Short mmCIF file of C-alpha atoms in Angstrom, two decimals:
data_model
loop_
_atom_site.label_atom_id
_atom_site.label_comp_id
_atom_site.label_asym_id
_atom_site.label_seq_id
_atom_site.Cartn_x
_atom_site.Cartn_y
_atom_site.Cartn_z
CA MET A 723 181.57 100.32 135.02
CA LYS A 724 178.49 101.59 133.05
CA LEU A 725 177.81 100.46 129.47
CA SER A 726 178.49 103.90 128.13
CA ALA A 727 181.70 104.24 130.02
CA ILE A 728 183.00 100.84 128.87
CA ILE A 729 182.31 101.73 125.22
CA LEU A 730 183.91 105.17 125.53
CA ALA A 731 186.83 103.71 127.25
CA ALA A 732 187.18 101.06 124.38
CA VAL A 733 187.04 103.74 121.71
CA ALA A 734 189.74 105.82 123.74
CA VAL A 735 192.07 102.80 123.82
CA LEU A 736 191.63 102.23 120.19
CA ASP A 737 192.30 105.88 119.49
CA VAL A 738 195.59 105.93 121.31
CA GLY A 739 196.46 102.32 120.65
CA VAL A 740 197.22 99.41 122.79
CA GLU A 741 200.46 97.67 122.40
CA ALA A 742 199.86 94.09 120.97
CA THR A 743 201.89 91.36 122.57
CA ALA A 744 203.34 88.19 120.89
CA ASP A 745 200.59 86.37 123.02
CA ASN A 746 198.05 88.28 121.18
CA SER A 747 199.19 86.99 117.85
CA GLN A 748 195.63 86.39 116.72
CA ASN A 749 195.17 90.10 116.62
CA LEU A 750 191.86 89.72 118.42
CA LEU A 751 190.89 93.28 119.34
CA CYS A 752 188.93 92.20 122.39
CA CYS A 753 191.87 90.31 123.99
CA THR A 754 193.78 93.58 123.64
CA LEU A 755 191.04 95.36 125.41
CA LEU A 756 190.45 92.79 128.05
CA GLN A 757 194.18 92.87 128.76
CA HIS A 758 194.11 96.67 129.15
CA PHE A 759 191.01 96.81 131.36
CA PHE A 760 191.82 93.51 133.32
CA PRO A 761 195.40 93.03 133.34
CA ASP A 762 195.37 90.64 136.34
CA LYS A 763 192.50 88.63 135.05
CA THR A 764 193.38 88.12 131.36
CA SER A 765 195.79 85.37 130.38
CA PHE A 766 197.48 84.25 127.11
CA PRO A 767 198.81 80.91 125.87
CA LYS A 768 202.37 81.43 127.55
CA ASP A 769 200.71 82.28 130.91
CA ALA A 770 200.53 79.62 133.78
CA ALA A 771 196.87 80.69 134.56
CA TYR A 772 195.92 79.93 130.88
CA LYS A 773 197.68 76.72 130.80
CA THR A 774 196.03 75.75 134.24
CA SER A 775 192.56 76.66 132.84
CA ILE A 776 192.93 74.67 129.64
CA SER A 777 194.37 71.46 131.26
CA SER A 778 191.44 71.42 133.77
CA TYR A 779 188.88 70.52 131.12
CA TRP A 780 187.56 67.07 131.56
CA SER A 781 187.79 65.88 128.04
CA LEU A 782 190.92 66.15 125.71
CA GLN A 783 188.58 67.34 122.79
CA ALA A 784 187.45 70.23 124.89
CA GLN A 785 190.93 71.54 125.47
CA LEU A 786 191.00 74.22 122.89
CA ASN A 787 193.25 77.25 122.71
CA PRO A 788 191.42 80.44 122.66
CA SER A 789 193.19 83.83 121.88
CA CYS A 790 192.70 84.62 125.64
CA ILE A 791 191.01 83.67 128.71
CA ILE A 792 189.50 85.98 131.12
CA GLN A 793 188.60 84.94 134.83
CA PRO A 794 186.19 87.35 136.52
CA GLU A 795 185.61 87.30 140.24
CA CYS A 796 182.22 88.83 140.67
CA SER A 797 179.02 89.66 138.56
CA LYS A 798 180.06 93.46 138.04
CA GLU A 799 183.29 92.22 136.35
CA VAL A 800 181.30 89.76 134.23
CA ALA A 801 178.90 92.63 133.22
CA ASP A 802 181.77 94.80 132.25
CA ILE A 803 183.52 91.90 130.19
CA VAL A 804 180.14 91.26 128.30
CA VAL A 805 179.79 94.96 127.45
CA LEU A 806 183.38 95.28 126.41
CA LEU A 807 183.04 92.13 124.08
CA ALA A 808 179.96 93.41 122.60
CA ALA A 809 181.45 96.77 121.91
CA SER A 810 184.66 95.62 120.44
CA SER A 811 182.66 93.41 118.16
CA LEU A 812 181.29 96.48 116.52
CA ALA A 813 184.61 96.78 115.00
CA THR A 814 185.84 93.00 114.76
CA PRO A 815 183.62 90.22 115.73
CA CYS A 816 184.65 88.79 119.10
CA PRO A 817 183.33 85.27 119.66
CA PHE A 818 183.40 83.89 123.16
CA ALA A 819 182.58 80.76 125.12
CA ILE A 820 181.33 80.64 128.93
CA ARG A 821 183.00 78.06 130.98
CA SER A 822 181.69 76.87 134.33
CA GLY A 823 183.13 73.28 135.19
CA GLY A 824 184.31 72.33 131.62
CA HIS A 825 182.79 68.66 131.77
CA ASN A 826 181.24 68.81 128.34
CA PRO A 827 183.28 66.69 125.92
CA PHE A 828 182.29 68.44 122.62
CA PRO A 829 184.90 71.01 121.31
CA ASP A 830 182.04 73.06 119.60
CA ASN A 831 180.76 73.97 123.07
CA ASN A 832 184.16 75.71 123.62
CA ILE A 833 186.20 78.07 121.44
CA GLY A 834 189.59 78.21 119.93
CA ALA A 835 191.37 81.05 118.18
CA PRO A 836 190.26 83.73 117.35
CA GLY A 837 187.99 83.82 120.38
CA VAL A 838 187.91 84.44 124.21
CA THR A 839 186.95 82.09 126.99
CA ILE A 840 185.17 83.66 130.12
CA ASP A 841 186.15 81.10 132.72
CA LEU A 842 183.83 81.54 135.70
CA SER A 843 185.93 79.06 138.05
CA LYS A 844 186.64 81.95 140.36
CA ILE A 845 183.11 82.81 141.12
CA ASN A 846 182.76 79.56 143.10
CA SER A 847 181.34 80.72 146.54
CA VAL A 848 178.79 78.54 148.37
CA ALA A 849 176.75 80.07 151.35
CA LEU A 850 173.52 79.41 153.20
CA LYS A 851 171.11 82.15 153.52
CA ASP A 852 167.39 82.94 154.35
CA ASN A 853 167.44 81.03 157.59
CA ASN A 854 169.26 78.26 155.90
CA SER A 855 166.49 77.65 153.40
CA THR A 856 168.59 78.54 150.29
CA ALA A 857 172.09 77.92 149.14
CA ALA A 858 173.68 80.72 147.15
CA ILE A 859 176.25 79.07 144.66
CA GLY A 860 178.57 80.59 142.09
CA PRO A 861 178.45 79.14 138.77
CA GLY A 862 182.26 78.12 138.87
CA ALA A 863 181.72 75.82 141.87
CA ARG A 864 182.03 71.94 141.40
CA TRP A 865 179.30 69.97 143.17
CA LYS A 866 182.02 68.61 145.56
CA ASP A 867 182.55 72.40 146.70
CA VAL A 868 178.74 72.33 147.49
CA TYR A 869 178.56 69.22 149.23
CA ASN A 870 181.79 69.95 151.20
CA TYR A 871 180.16 73.11 152.40
CA LEU A 872 176.71 72.04 153.12
CA GLY A 873 177.15 68.51 154.43
CA PRO A 874 179.04 69.47 157.64
CA ARG A 875 176.24 71.94 158.37
CA GLY A 876 173.60 69.37 158.05
CA TYR A 877 172.25 70.58 154.85
CA SER A 878 171.94 69.60 151.18
CA VAL A 879 170.48 70.53 147.61
CA PRO A 880 169.50 68.48 144.75
CA GLY A 881 172.80 68.48 142.66
CA GLY A 882 175.22 66.73 140.58
CA ARG A 883 176.18 63.05 140.91
CA ALA A 884 179.79 63.42 139.95
CA ALA A 885 181.81 65.52 142.17
CA SER A 886 183.86 67.50 139.62
CA VAL A 887 181.02 68.61 137.43
CA GLY A 888 180.33 72.22 137.45
CA VAL A 889 177.14 73.74 138.97
CA GLY A 890 176.49 76.09 136.07
CA GLY A 891 176.34 73.83 133.08
CA LEU A 892 174.47 70.98 134.81
CA THR A 893 171.94 73.25 136.29
CA LEU A 894 171.10 75.29 133.07
CA GLY A 895 170.85 72.04 131.16
CA GLY A 896 168.08 70.60 133.66
CA GLY A 897 170.21 68.51 135.88
CA ASN A 898 169.58 65.13 137.20
CA SER A 899 170.31 64.28 140.97
CA PHE A 900 169.72 61.50 143.57
CA PHE A 901 166.98 63.65 145.02
CA ALA A 902 165.10 63.96 141.77
CA ALA A 903 162.06 61.86 142.87
CA ARG A 904 161.62 63.96 145.80
CA TYR A 905 162.44 67.53 144.39
CA GLY A 906 162.37 67.30 140.67
CA PHE A 907 165.33 68.17 138.48
CA VAL A 908 168.18 70.39 139.75
CA CYS A 909 166.73 73.39 137.72
CA ASP A 910 163.33 72.96 139.43
CA ASN A 911 164.94 73.89 142.70
CA VAL A 912 166.51 77.11 141.61
CA VAL A 913 164.38 79.88 143.45
CA ASN A 914 166.52 82.90 141.95
CA TYR A 915 169.13 83.31 139.21
CA GLU A 916 171.50 86.24 139.32
CA ILE A 917 172.27 86.76 135.57
CA VAL A 918 174.14 89.18 133.30
CA THR A 919 172.48 89.91 129.98
CA GLY A 920 173.87 90.91 126.72
CA LEU A 921 173.24 94.63 127.53
CA GLY A 922 175.49 94.28 130.65
CA LEU A 923 172.55 94.48 132.98
CA THR A 924 172.57 92.21 136.07
CA LEU A 925 169.22 90.95 136.96
CA ASN A 926 167.60 88.92 139.67
CA VAL A 927 165.22 86.32 138.04
CA ASN A 928 162.75 84.54 140.00
CA ASN A 929 158.93 83.52 140.44
CA HIS A 930 158.28 87.09 140.89
CA THR A 931 160.55 89.18 138.76
CA ASN A 932 161.40 88.48 135.21
CA THR A 933 159.27 85.48 135.41
CA ASP A 934 159.28 84.44 131.77
CA LEU A 935 163.16 84.44 131.77
CA PHE A 936 162.97 82.44 135.04
CA ARG A 937 161.15 79.61 133.19
CA ALA A 938 163.34 79.82 130.18
CA LEU A 939 166.59 79.32 132.20
CA LYS A 940 165.26 76.08 133.50
CA GLY A 941 166.72 74.07 130.65
CA GLY A 942 167.73 76.91 128.23
CA ALA A 943 171.43 76.53 128.86
CA ASN A 944 173.59 79.53 127.79
CA ASN A 945 171.04 81.30 125.43
CA PHE A 946 170.09 84.20 127.60
CA GLY A 947 173.14 85.55 129.46
CA ILE A 948 175.67 84.44 132.06
CA VAL A 949 174.40 83.23 135.30
CA THR A 950 176.55 84.58 138.12
CA ARG A 951 174.76 83.03 141.06
CA PHE A 952 172.24 80.29 141.67
CA ASP A 953 170.05 80.32 144.69
CA ILE A 954 168.84 76.87 145.27
CA THR A 955 166.42 75.41 147.64
CA ALA A 956 168.36 73.80 150.65
CA PHE A 957 167.03 71.19 153.06
CA GLU A 958 168.10 69.42 156.06
CA SER A 959 169.92 66.29 155.26
CA ASP A 960 172.15 63.50 156.89
CA ASP A 961 174.53 61.16 155.19
CA ILE A 962 172.74 58.79 152.88
CA TRP A 963 173.15 55.32 151.88
CA GLY A 964 174.80 54.30 148.62
CA GLY A 965 177.54 53.04 146.56
CA ILE A 966 178.44 50.79 143.63
CA VAL A 967 177.72 47.07 143.04
CA LEU A 968 179.64 45.46 140.16
CA TYR A 969 178.04 42.32 138.55
CA PRO A 970 178.93 39.91 135.69
CA ALA A 971 177.14 40.45 132.51
CA SER A 972 175.46 37.13 133.00
CA THR A 973 173.17 39.02 135.29
CA ILE A 974 171.73 41.36 132.61
CA PRO A 975 168.41 39.52 132.16
CA GLN A 976 167.83 40.02 136.05
CA GLN A 977 168.89 43.52 135.80
CA ILE A 978 166.60 44.44 133.36
CA SER A 979 163.47 43.07 135.22
CA ALA A 980 164.71 44.79 138.36
CA PHE A 981 165.18 48.03 136.70
CA VAL A 982 161.98 48.26 135.18
CA LYS A 983 160.12 47.40 138.25
CA PHE A 984 162.29 49.87 140.21
CA THR A 985 161.38 52.54 137.75
CA ASP A 986 157.63 51.94 137.96
CA ASN A 987 157.80 52.02 141.72
CA ILE A 988 159.78 55.03 142.69
CA ASP A 989 156.72 57.03 143.35
CA LYS A 990 155.98 54.71 146.31
CA ASP A 991 159.44 55.49 147.64
CA PRO A 992 161.11 58.46 146.13
CA TYR A 993 164.07 58.24 148.27
CA GLY A 994 165.65 55.86 145.78
CA SER A 995 167.86 56.63 142.94
CA LEU A 996 169.48 54.12 140.42
CA ILE A 997 171.85 54.38 137.59
CA THR A 998 173.03 51.17 135.68
CA PHE A 999 176.09 51.17 133.62
CA TRP A 1000 176.83 48.24 131.16
CA ALA A 1001 180.34 48.80 130.45
CA TYR A 1002 182.90 47.00 128.06
CA SER A 1003 186.56 47.58 128.57
CA SER A 1004 189.13 46.74 125.82
CA LEU A 1005 191.66 46.32 128.50
CA THR A 1006 189.93 43.29 129.99
CA GLY A 1007 187.82 42.24 126.87
CA THR A 1008 184.73 41.91 129.09
CA THR A 1009 181.41 43.53 129.81
CA THR A 1010 180.34 44.16 133.42
CA VAL A 1011 177.30 45.83 134.97
CA GLU A 1012 177.90 48.61 137.46
CA ASN A 1013 174.75 49.73 139.43
CA ALA A 1014 174.92 52.90 141.46
CA TYR A 1015 172.33 52.65 144.30
CA GLU A 1016 171.48 55.69 146.40
CA TYR A 1017 168.89 56.09 149.23
CA THR A 1018 168.69 59.57 150.37
CA LYS A 1019 168.31 58.53 154.03
CA PRO A 1020 170.76 56.88 156.21
CA GLN A 1021 169.01 53.59 155.93
CA ALA A 1022 171.03 50.53 154.71
CA TYR A 1023 169.34 48.04 152.01
CA PRO A 1024 165.82 49.66 152.09
CA PRO A 1025 163.01 47.49 150.62
CA ALA A 1026 163.08 49.77 147.41
CA PHE A 1027 166.17 48.01 146.26
CA LYS A 1028 165.26 44.52 147.41
CA GLU A 1029 165.08 42.85 143.87
CA LEU A 1030 168.30 44.60 142.82
CA THR A 1031 170.40 43.85 145.67
CA ALA A 1032 169.20 40.12 145.67
CA ILE A 1033 171.04 39.73 142.30
CA LYS A 1034 173.99 37.43 142.56
CA PRO A 1035 177.05 37.03 142.15
CA GLU A 1036 178.53 40.39 142.94
CA ILE A 1037 182.03 41.15 141.90
CA LEU A 1038 182.42 44.44 144.08
CA ASN A 1039 180.06 46.03 146.59
CA THR A 1040 180.92 49.40 148.12
CA LEU A 1041 177.43 50.17 149.69
CA ARG A 1042 177.62 52.13 152.87
CA ILE A 1043 176.21 55.09 154.59
CA ASP A 1044 178.45 58.26 153.64
CA ASN A 1045 178.43 61.72 152.71
CA LEU A 1046 177.82 63.09 149.12
CA THR A 1047 181.12 64.18 148.52
CA SER A 1048 182.43 60.49 148.87
CA LEU A 1049 179.55 59.04 146.93
CA THR A 1050 179.82 61.48 144.03
CA THR A 1051 183.67 61.24 143.93
CA GLU A 1052 183.02 57.52 143.39
CA LEU A 1053 180.96 58.10 140.12
CA GLU A 1054 183.70 60.36 138.60
CA ALA A 1055 184.82 59.36 135.05
CA ALA A 1056 188.49 59.39 134.17
CA TYR A 1057 189.94 62.75 133.07
CA ASN A 1058 192.08 63.40 130.05
CA GLN A 1059 190.44 61.09 127.71
CA ARG A 1060 188.71 61.38 124.52
CA ASP A 1061 185.03 61.40 125.16
CA LEU A 1062 181.55 61.08 123.38
CA PHE A 1063 177.93 61.37 124.69
CA ALA A 1064 174.72 60.56 122.98
CA THR A 1065 171.34 60.33 124.47
CA LEU A 1066 167.74 59.25 124.00
CA THR A 1067 164.54 58.86 125.95
CA PHE A 1068 161.92 56.18 125.72
CA GLY A 1069 159.14 54.46 127.71
CA ASN A 1070 160.14 52.11 130.43
CA ASN A 1071 159.89 48.67 128.68
CA ALA A 1072 161.93 45.50 129.40
CA ASP A 1073 161.96 44.33 125.89
CA VAL A 1074 163.13 47.61 124.40
CA ILE A 1075 166.07 47.92 127.06
CA LYS A 1076 167.14 44.41 125.99
CA GLU A 1077 167.11 45.24 122.24
CA VAL A 1078 168.83 48.36 122.91
CA TYR A 1079 171.66 46.58 124.68
CA SER A 1080 171.72 44.08 121.60
CA ILE A 1081 172.03 46.91 119.16
CA SER A 1082 174.99 48.33 121.21
CA GLN A 1083 176.87 45.00 121.40
CA LYS A 1084 176.46 44.61 117.59
CA LEU A 1085 178.03 47.97 116.97
CA LEU A 1086 180.65 47.43 119.53
CA GLU A 1087 182.03 44.35 117.75
CA PRO A 1088 183.96 46.18 114.81
CA VAL A 1089 185.64 48.59 117.32
CA LYS A 1090 186.00 46.53 120.42
CA HIS A 1091 189.84 46.46 119.92
CA VAL A 1092 190.23 50.28 120.01
CA GLN A 1093 192.99 51.12 122.42
CA ASN A 1094 191.80 51.85 125.95
CA LEU A 1095 188.19 51.76 124.94
CA THR A 1096 185.37 51.97 127.56
CA TRP A 1097 182.01 51.48 125.81
CA ILE A 1098 178.93 52.16 128.16
CA THR A 1099 175.32 51.90 127.65
CA MET A 1100 173.65 53.56 130.69
CA PHE A 1101 170.04 53.67 131.79
CA GLN A 1102 168.44 55.69 134.35
CA PRO A 1103 164.78 55.96 135.52
CA ILE A 1104 162.91 59.27 134.56
CA PRO A 1105 159.55 58.40 136.24
CA ARG A 1106 156.64 60.72 135.96
CA VAL A 1107 157.03 61.73 139.72
CA ILE A 1108 160.17 63.85 138.81
CA THR A 1109 158.05 65.91 136.23
CA ASP A 1110 155.27 66.44 138.93
CA ARG A 1111 157.74 67.48 141.46
CA GLY A 1112 158.99 70.19 138.91
CA LEU A 1113 155.45 71.12 137.90
CA GLU A 1114 154.70 71.79 141.82
CA ARG A 1115 157.57 74.37 141.68
CA GLY A 1116 156.42 76.23 138.69
CA GLY A 1117 157.60 74.07 135.72
CA ASN A 1118 160.53 74.19 133.52
CA SER A 1119 161.26 74.28 129.75
CA LEU A 1120 162.15 70.62 129.06
CA GLY A 1121 158.72 69.64 127.87
CA LEU A 1122 158.63 66.23 129.79
CA ASP A 1123 155.17 67.37 131.16
CA ARG A 1124 153.70 66.25 127.86
CA THR A 1125 154.48 62.43 128.93
CA LYS A 1126 152.37 60.90 131.36
CA SER A 1127 154.11 57.60 131.73
CA ASN A 1128 157.59 56.65 133.37
CA GLN A 1129 160.39 56.99 131.08
CA VAL A 1130 164.09 55.66 130.70
CA LEU A 1131 166.90 58.03 130.04
CA PHE A 1132 169.44 56.23 127.84
CA LEU A 1133 173.08 57.49 127.69
CA PHE A 1134 175.62 56.19 125.32
CA PHE A 1135 179.18 57.10 126.72
CA VAL A 1136 182.39 56.25 125.11
CA GLN A 1137 186.07 56.87 126.24
CA TRP A 1138 189.18 56.26 124.27
CA VAL A 1139 192.61 57.91 123.85
CA ASN A 1140 193.75 58.17 120.06
CA LYS A 1141 192.37 60.81 117.92
CA ALA A 1142 192.54 58.49 114.92
CA ASP A 1143 189.67 56.62 116.29
CA ASP A 1144 187.32 59.58 116.56
CA ALA A 1145 185.56 59.14 113.21
CA LYS A 1146 184.68 55.36 113.66
CA LEU A 1147 183.44 56.06 117.22
CA GLN A 1148 181.50 58.98 116.06
CA LYS A 1149 179.88 56.89 113.38
CA ALA A 1150 178.99 54.20 115.80
CA ALA A 1151 177.20 56.75 117.92
CA ASP A 1152 175.28 58.21 115.07
CA THR A 1153 174.24 54.67 114.05
CA LEU A 1154 173.22 53.69 117.49
CA MET A 1155 171.11 56.74 117.86
CA ALA A 1156 169.42 56.08 114.60
CA GLU A 1157 168.75 52.37 115.11
CA VAL A 1158 167.52 53.01 118.75
CA THR A 1159 165.23 55.80 117.49
CA ALA A 1160 163.72 53.43 114.85
CA LEU A 1161 163.26 50.69 117.55
CA THR A 1162 161.49 52.85 119.94
CA LYS A 1163 159.19 54.37 117.45
CA LYS A 1164 158.45 50.81 116.26
CA LYS A 1165 157.63 49.70 119.77
CA GLY A 1166 155.34 52.92 120.29
CA VAL A 1167 157.72 53.95 123.30
CA PHE A 1168 159.67 56.85 121.64
CA ASN A 1169 160.06 60.11 123.47
CA GLU A 1170 161.29 63.19 121.64
CA TYR A 1171 162.89 64.43 124.68
CA ILE A 1172 166.78 64.74 124.54
CA TYR A 1173 168.59 65.55 127.85
CA LEU A 1174 170.68 68.44 126.91
CA ASN A 1175 173.62 67.65 129.20
CA TYR A 1176 174.14 64.17 127.44
CA ALA A 1177 173.29 65.49 123.85
CA LEU A 1178 175.58 64.40 120.85
CA ALA A 1179 176.85 67.61 119.22
CA ASP A 1180 174.40 67.06 116.28
CA GLN A 1181 171.34 66.24 118.28
CA ASP A 1182 168.66 68.96 118.96
CA PRO A 1183 167.91 69.07 122.78
CA ILE A 1184 166.14 72.53 122.58
CA GLY A 1185 163.93 71.43 119.62
CA SER A 1186 163.00 68.37 121.44
CA TYR A 1187 161.41 70.57 124.22
CA GLY A 1188 158.47 71.11 121.74
CA ALA A 1189 157.23 73.64 119.47
CA GLU A 1190 155.46 75.74 122.19
CA ASN A 1191 158.49 75.91 124.37
CA VAL A 1192 160.93 76.90 121.70
CA LYS A 1193 158.65 79.75 120.63
CA LYS A 1194 158.73 80.98 124.23
CA LEU A 1195 162.45 80.56 124.56
CA ARG A 1196 162.98 82.54 121.38
CA ALA A 1197 160.61 85.30 122.56
CA VAL A 1198 162.56 85.57 125.80
CA SER A 1199 165.80 85.73 123.96
CA LYS A 1200 164.80 88.58 121.96
CA LYS A 1201 163.34 90.39 125.00
CA TYR A 1202 166.39 90.31 127.19
CA ASP A 1203 169.09 89.73 124.61
CA PRO A 1204 167.83 92.25 121.84
CA LEU A 1205 171.17 92.56 120.28
CA GLN A 1206 171.24 88.63 120.29
CA ILE A 1207 174.88 88.65 121.77
CA PHE A 1208 174.38 85.06 123.17
CA GLN A 1209 173.11 83.86 119.68
CA ASN A 1210 175.64 85.46 117.47
CA LEU A 1211 178.82 85.87 119.65
CA VAL A 1212 178.43 82.70 121.64
CA PRO A 1213 178.69 79.95 119.08
CA GLY A 1214 178.95 77.01 121.52
CA GLY A 1215 176.22 75.01 122.96
CA PHE A 1216 172.74 74.37 121.69
CA LYS A 1217 171.43 77.54 119.93
CA LEU A 1218 167.82 78.56 119.66
CA GLY A 1219 168.21 79.52 115.97
CA LYS A 1220 169.17 75.90 115.19
CA ALA A 1221 166.36 74.33 117.23
CA ASN A 1222 163.86 72.59 114.92
CA GLY A 1223 160.92 72.95 117.20
CA GLY A 1224 158.66 75.99 116.80
CA LYS A 1225 159.64 76.86 113.19
#
């Protein structure tokens, strides 16, 4: 349906009236219109489809209750929905949220009433094309869907490391993967985006067409439109070696030394990937080290991990040659908890990692008896080679090309169950970020980059991309979204207008 036809139809509906239902109690005009034009795809709080959608969000805080939910099944329907929401907002503002996998824990990224959620979960197809060189993937697919389709056919893509994470959110925020040292971030491997703009236009965006928007989408999140298909470079791939090894906290000094050396040598063997979790559980009252080792070849115990796998004792070892679905399922975090992310980046330095852990343990002490608390300090290598692989593919908007040395991505991740504990854990996160920032500046290893997919709600990942990138992103937004639909009607996410960089 063309934009003019949607607007005329909306006006006609308003003129003749559409019966409001009890479900539409928020009197949100756009829900009435959505129900009229998409009766089989619009649901309200009493409907089973609505309840299923809400309950499928990963984190309890994210399970808000919008006035209605619309579940399109193709890009044309997405375009019609965007035009309808924009047109109805001329009478009554109609804020909306865009949902892919629903794995972000912060409620501000979603929307309650009055508001609409566009749930993309039914746009979830996965297919190989272009002589199997590209995987066409819907934004509503989970990474397990991608791996379940590609793996048996002997292919893979650089993708998420937790099976149930959605393709859309992870990719638009940059996206780390087991393959990062070989291919760059997930966003670096997108060769084409199909996107619906605020004017209801469906565009193909790539290195030849709409090139400014192409680069902006590589880290720019939901600021430019709704991506309805990602075409991602595919490559032949067997099963890989990987799994988890669990250690006692007494091994942390050895872990730090081995982590730093591994990070500084990934460029010599880019098939390796490492995530280290130092996790405290109030259920056991203990801290353990959990290392996720992945080597993107079917080769057990490769030399790249020699110093790490030599650490003893081990509490648990699941290392094996397996498929990506199995390995990413193993890294899933529990659903239906209260969750918090916060993140920073700094230079690869053993003394700093040691002090970050000390700060974390100090702040843990007053809250360590919170019911069902899991308190994790997580470190991931971000070596320069990842940025170089991205530059070879045309670059992105993340701003990491300003950094020449190897970096560490630090994630503070907390889970708990009681809302009454929210404020104290939020305060702990704020304090931890402030103290680690001060420490890294003092030590000369501070990096302003903030990974958007891990960012605390009051952090500024877009601003951390640097002034030049922020200016470009704002210019692209005004060019492709002249009505600023995705700045004004989509309140969730990290918005360009709130970014500090480039002002």
